[in-house]
Structure formats: structure tokens, C-alpha cells
């Protein structure tokens, strides 16, 4: 399946005590040109994911955040590029959900502020909803990378002016969850803070969904319901 897994030993386990926080599974999606690998490595705090486009299967690596939260970061292989078939995407979705044994706690949709947000991003979002169902929007967070030149207020003003309507609609549905994520910084404080922002959104998503992650059973139910809806329509 082309899966890579690296699980660190936490300090709690080294000390012979149990880990108090359950593992959170976080999935990175988006177009391959938008820096998914670099973003995943910065969340992990180590270089694990290879160069963009180097792998054609889902990969997972694990780490522990500074506050003791263990996370699995699952990178999808540019599944929403126009050149990738929906059949292939569906197979990789199953692989992704298999890796996330307890379910998906958050989906991070990576967008680059260097590149104009186009119909390809709209296609990616539509594909995400078509495959996972609209339920997936309840777990969605936007990571906006390559926005290093912006201060927080400048970024909000720029984003309101330049954000396409389709993206604004999705943002409204997922309570405006977005993080300006600096992949270029060497400041350890900035790195930690932006990961904390992501994890705060993950915690809020879990609370809103009664601690229930998106699971493979949900996915299969969506596929079954879609199938019978098509049969009824015919």
C-alpha cells in the first residue's frame, strides 16, 4: 500500500505511565503544488514526508505535540489534482481511513497564498465532498501557507477581498476555521504557536462532534446511500 509509519515513544511511556490524551488523526489534502509535504513536516517537527509528487500512496507519521498530544499526520498524494482519476482517489480514501484506525479527527485543506485560488481548488473541494459526503466539512480546517509577508490584520483584509465565493461558502459552513501557516520560519516559537492553533481547531471540532471522528463506516454508509439514491432516480 506504500504506507510509511513512524511512531515515537512518548515520555509518558518511557516513564511507565499511561498516555492521558487519545491519539488524534489528522489528514492533509490539497493539490500537490501547494506544499503538502512541507506542511506535514512542519506539523511533525521533522522531515519525514518526501518531495511533492514523490509518492502515489497515503503516508502516515506520528509525533507528540509540546503539550503532550499524540497525533498521526496522514498525507494524501495530491489526490485532488485534475490529472488523478476519481476511482484512484476513492481507493486512496479507503487507504487513508484504514491508516486512521480510530477515525479522522480533522482534515487540513492546504492552500497556497502564492498561487491564485482557482477552479482547480473548487474542483478539489467539490471532489472532497462528493467522495466523503458533506459530513466531512464538519472536520475541515484550511491551512493557508506562503502568507509570510502578511501581518494578521493585513491577511484578513486581503483574504476578504481576494477569497472566491465558493471558498467563502465552505468557510461559513465550517465556522471559518483557518490558520495562516508559515512554512518558511525558523522561529521555534512561531512554529509551536501555529501548530497550537491547528490543534485548538482540532479540539473544537472534536467537542462539536461529541468526540466522534469521521470513520470508515460513515464513508461506506455514504457510498451505499448514494448508490441507492441513484437506483431510485433511475
PDB file of C-alpha atoms in Angstrom, residues 52-185:
ATOM      1  CA  UNK A  52       5.835  16.758  -3.640  1.00  0.00           C
ATOM      2  CA  UNK A  53       4.639  14.100  -6.069  1.00  0.00           C
ATOM      3  CA  UNK A  54       7.293  11.579  -4.994  1.00  0.00           C
ATOM      4  CA  UNK A  55       4.747   9.144  -3.558  1.00  0.00           C
ATOM      5  CA  UNK A  56       1.476   7.909  -5.019  1.00  0.00           C
ATOM      6  CA  UNK A  57       0.004   6.459  -1.839  1.00  0.00           C
ATOM      7  CA  UNK A  58      -1.081   7.747   1.553  1.00  0.00           C
ATOM      8  CA  UNK A  59       1.675   8.006   4.158  1.00  0.00           C
ATOM      9  CA  UNK A  60       1.443   8.377   7.925  1.00  0.00           C
ATOM     10  CA  UNK A  61       3.923   9.520  10.549  1.00  0.00           C
ATOM     11  CA  UNK A  62       3.338  10.192  14.228  1.00  0.00           C
ATOM     12  CA  UNK A  63       4.594  12.706  16.752  1.00  0.00           C
ATOM     13  CA  UNK A  64       3.752  14.259  20.108  1.00  0.00           C
ATOM     14  CA  UNK A  65       2.993  17.965  20.351  1.00  0.00           C
ATOM     15  CA  UNK A  66       4.658  20.078  23.078  1.00  0.00           C
ATOM     16  CA  UNK A  67       1.510  19.844  25.226  1.00  0.00           C
ATOM     17  CA  UNK A  68       1.587  16.035  25.143  1.00  0.00           C
ATOM     18  CA  UNK A  69      -0.993  15.384  22.422  1.00  0.00           C
ATOM     19  CA  UNK A  70      -0.049  12.432  20.234  1.00  0.00           C
ATOM     20  CA  UNK A  71      -1.017  12.900  16.574  1.00  0.00           C
ATOM     21  CA  UNK A  72      -0.876  10.849  13.404  1.00  0.00           C
ATOM     22  CA  UNK A  73      -0.329  13.021  10.341  1.00  0.00           C
ATOM     23  CA  UNK A  74      -1.601  11.338   7.174  1.00  0.00           C
ATOM     24  CA  UNK A  75      -0.552  12.835   3.843  1.00  0.00           C
ATOM     25  CA  UNK A  76      -2.608  12.143   0.749  1.00  0.00           C
ATOM     26  CA  UNK A  77      -0.751  12.074  -2.610  1.00  0.00           C
ATOM     27  CA  UNK A  78      -2.119  15.161  -4.365  1.00  0.00           C
ATOM     28  CA  UNK A  79      -5.373  13.278  -4.785  1.00  0.00           C
ATOM     29  CA  UNK A  80      -7.315  16.291  -5.937  1.00  0.00           C
ATOM     30  CA  UNK A  81      -5.199  17.233  -8.935  1.00  0.00           C
ATOM     31  CA  UNK A  82      -7.193  17.222 -12.165  1.00  0.00           C
ATOM     32  CA  UNK A  83      -4.943  14.500 -13.627  1.00  0.00           C
ATOM     33  CA  UNK A  84      -5.939  11.978 -10.925  1.00  0.00           C
ATOM     34  CA  UNK A  85      -8.994   9.783 -11.576  1.00  0.00           C
ATOM     35  CA  UNK A  86     -11.844   9.647  -9.090  1.00  0.00           C
ATOM     36  CA  UNK A  87     -11.517   5.844  -8.948  1.00  0.00           C
ATOM     37  CA  UNK A  88      -7.919   6.216  -7.756  1.00  0.00           C
ATOM     38  CA  UNK A  89      -8.979   8.863  -5.254  1.00  0.00           C
ATOM     39  CA  UNK A  90     -11.646   6.536  -3.832  1.00  0.00           C
ATOM     40  CA  UNK A  91      -9.104   3.740  -3.354  1.00  0.00           C
ATOM     41  CA  UNK A  92      -6.725   6.086  -1.563  1.00  0.00           C
ATOM     42  CA  UNK A  93      -9.573   7.335   0.640  1.00  0.00           C
ATOM     43  CA  UNK A  94     -10.031   3.747   1.841  1.00  0.00           C
ATOM     44  CA  UNK A  95      -6.267   3.501   2.454  1.00  0.00           C
ATOM     45  CA  UNK A  96      -6.385   6.763   4.386  1.00  0.00           C
ATOM     46  CA  UNK A  97      -9.275   5.628   6.571  1.00  0.00           C
ATOM     47  CA  UNK A  98      -7.544   2.290   7.149  1.00  0.00           C
ATOM     48  CA  UNK A  99      -4.482   4.122   8.470  1.00  0.00           C
ATOM     49  CA  UNK A 100      -6.673   6.246  10.728  1.00  0.00           C
ATOM     50  CA  UNK A 101      -7.864   3.274  12.791  1.00  0.00           C
ATOM     51  CA  UNK A 102      -9.909   5.342  15.246  1.00  0.00           C
ATOM     52  CA  UNK A 103     -11.239   7.612  12.506  1.00  0.00           C
ATOM     53  CA  UNK A 104     -10.280  11.047  11.156  1.00  0.00           C
ATOM     54  CA  UNK A 105     -10.361  13.866  13.706  1.00  0.00           C
ATOM     55  CA  UNK A 106      -9.573  16.686  11.263  1.00  0.00           C
ATOM     56  CA  UNK A 107      -8.935  17.286   7.565  1.00  0.00           C
ATOM     57  CA  UNK A 108      -6.429  20.035   6.785  1.00  0.00           C
ATOM     58  CA  UNK A 109      -7.005  21.501   3.330  1.00  0.00           C
ATOM     59  CA  UNK A 110      -3.756  23.168   2.233  1.00  0.00           C
ATOM     60  CA  UNK A 111      -3.973  26.322   0.111  1.00  0.00           C
ATOM     61  CA  UNK A 112      -1.054  28.452  -1.051  1.00  0.00           C
ATOM     62  CA  UNK A 113      -1.300  32.235  -0.903  1.00  0.00           C
ATOM     63  CA  UNK A 114       1.366  32.440  -3.632  1.00  0.00           C
ATOM     64  CA  UNK A 115      -0.951  30.851  -6.156  1.00  0.00           C
ATOM     65  CA  UNK A 116      -4.266  32.337  -7.176  1.00  0.00           C
ATOM     66  CA  UNK A 117      -7.161  30.284  -5.815  1.00  0.00           C
ATOM     67  CA  UNK A 118      -8.736  28.872  -8.980  1.00  0.00           C
ATOM     68  CA  UNK A 119     -11.344  26.447 -10.285  1.00  0.00           C
ATOM     69  CA  UNK A 120      -8.903  23.630  -9.511  1.00  0.00           C
ATOM     70  CA  UNK A 121      -9.286  24.335  -5.794  1.00  0.00           C
ATOM     71  CA  UNK A 122     -13.056  24.466  -6.300  1.00  0.00           C
ATOM     72  CA  UNK A 123     -12.860  21.096  -8.070  1.00  0.00           C
ATOM     73  CA  UNK A 124     -10.805  19.709  -5.165  1.00  0.00           C
ATOM     74  CA  UNK A 125     -13.360  20.861  -2.594  1.00  0.00           C
ATOM     75  CA  UNK A 126     -16.253  19.503  -4.652  1.00  0.00           C
ATOM     76  CA  UNK A 127     -14.450  16.173  -5.046  1.00  0.00           C
ATOM     77  CA  UNK A 128     -13.789  16.041  -1.312  1.00  0.00           C
ATOM     78  CA  UNK A 129     -17.499  16.482  -0.581  1.00  0.00           C
ATOM     79  CA  UNK A 130     -18.608  14.128  -3.344  1.00  0.00           C
ATOM     80  CA  UNK A 131     -16.418  11.312  -2.036  1.00  0.00           C
ATOM     81  CA  UNK A 132     -16.651  11.856   1.726  1.00  0.00           C
ATOM     82  CA  UNK A 133     -20.107  13.434   1.771  1.00  0.00           C
ATOM     83  CA  UNK A 134     -20.931  16.877   3.154  1.00  0.00           C
ATOM     84  CA  UNK A 135     -20.317  15.486   6.673  1.00  0.00           C
ATOM     85  CA  UNK A 136     -16.584  15.920   6.059  1.00  0.00           C
ATOM     86  CA  UNK A 137     -16.969  19.716   6.186  1.00  0.00           C
ATOM     87  CA  UNK A 138     -17.609  19.365   9.918  1.00  0.00           C
ATOM     88  CA  UNK A 139     -13.975  18.206  10.223  1.00  0.00           C
ATOM     89  CA  UNK A 140     -12.386  20.678   7.791  1.00  0.00           C
ATOM     90  CA  UNK A 141      -9.676  23.241   8.590  1.00  0.00           C
ATOM     91  CA  UNK A 142      -7.998  25.436   5.956  1.00  0.00           C
ATOM     92  CA  UNK A 143      -4.215  25.856   6.214  1.00  0.00           C
ATOM     93  CA  UNK A 144      -3.143  28.931   4.264  1.00  0.00           C
ATOM     94  CA  UNK A 145       0.573  28.731   3.538  1.00  0.00           C
ATOM     95  CA  UNK A 146       3.037  31.116   1.838  1.00  0.00           C
ATOM     96  CA  UNK A 147       1.477  34.115   3.557  1.00  0.00           C
ATOM     97  CA  UNK A 148       4.645  35.103   5.396  1.00  0.00           C
ATOM     98  CA  UNK A 149       4.505  38.703   4.164  1.00  0.00           C
ATOM     99  CA  UNK A 150       1.188  39.341   5.923  1.00  0.00           C
ATOM    100  CA  UNK A 151       0.547  40.534   9.420  1.00  0.00           C
ATOM    101  CA  UNK A 152      -2.630  39.041  10.890  1.00  0.00           C
ATOM    102  CA  UNK A 153      -4.905  42.039  10.178  1.00  0.00           C
ATOM    103  CA  UNK A 154      -3.418  42.604   6.700  1.00  0.00           C
ATOM    104  CA  UNK A 155      -4.047  38.970   5.897  1.00  0.00           C
ATOM    105  CA  UNK A 156      -7.697  39.103   6.988  1.00  0.00           C
ATOM    106  CA  UNK A 157      -8.271  42.191   4.809  1.00  0.00           C
ATOM    107  CA  UNK A 158      -6.503  40.589   1.834  1.00  0.00           C
ATOM    108  CA  UNK A 159      -8.367  37.329   2.270  1.00  0.00           C
ATOM    109  CA  UNK A 160     -11.783  39.004   2.386  1.00  0.00           C
ATOM    110  CA  UNK A 161     -11.010  40.902  -0.825  1.00  0.00           C
ATOM    111  CA  UNK A 162      -9.490  38.005  -2.799  1.00  0.00           C
ATOM    112  CA  UNK A 163     -11.288  34.922  -1.499  1.00  0.00           C
ATOM    113  CA  UNK A 164     -13.590  33.409  -4.177  1.00  0.00           C
ATOM    114  CA  UNK A 165     -17.258  32.981  -3.301  1.00  0.00           C
ATOM    115  CA  UNK A 166     -17.115  29.168  -3.386  1.00  0.00           C
ATOM    116  CA  UNK A 167     -14.406  29.203  -0.705  1.00  0.00           C
ATOM    117  CA  UNK A 168     -16.284  31.719   1.427  1.00  0.00           C
ATOM    118  CA  UNK A 169     -19.349  29.436   1.330  1.00  0.00           C
ATOM    119  CA  UNK A 170     -17.340  26.470   2.584  1.00  0.00           C
ATOM    120  CA  UNK A 171     -15.634  28.593   5.249  1.00  0.00           C
ATOM    121  CA  UNK A 172     -19.010  29.758   6.546  1.00  0.00           C
ATOM    122  CA  UNK A 173     -20.152  26.137   6.755  1.00  0.00           C
ATOM    123  CA  UNK A 174     -17.061  25.076   8.735  1.00  0.00           C
ATOM    124  CA  UNK A 175     -17.213  28.057  11.137  1.00  0.00           C
ATOM    125  CA  UNK A 176     -14.389  29.963   9.423  1.00  0.00           C
ATOM    126  CA  UNK A 177     -11.695  27.529  10.564  1.00  0.00           C
ATOM    127  CA  UNK A 178      -8.427  28.641   9.012  1.00  0.00           C
ATOM    128  CA  UNK A 179      -4.802  29.063  10.085  1.00  0.00           C
ATOM    129  CA  UNK A 180      -2.140  31.226   8.423  1.00  0.00           C
ATOM    130  CA  UNK A 181       0.718  28.726   8.430  1.00  0.00           C
ATOM    131  CA  UNK A 182       4.317  29.857   7.878  1.00  0.00           C
ATOM    132  CA  UNK A 183       6.378  27.053   6.340  1.00  0.00           C
ATOM    133  CA  UNK A 184       9.479  29.247   5.978  1.00  0.00           C
ATOM    134  CA  UNK A 185      10.031  30.396   9.540  1.00  0.00           C
TER     135      UNK A 185
END
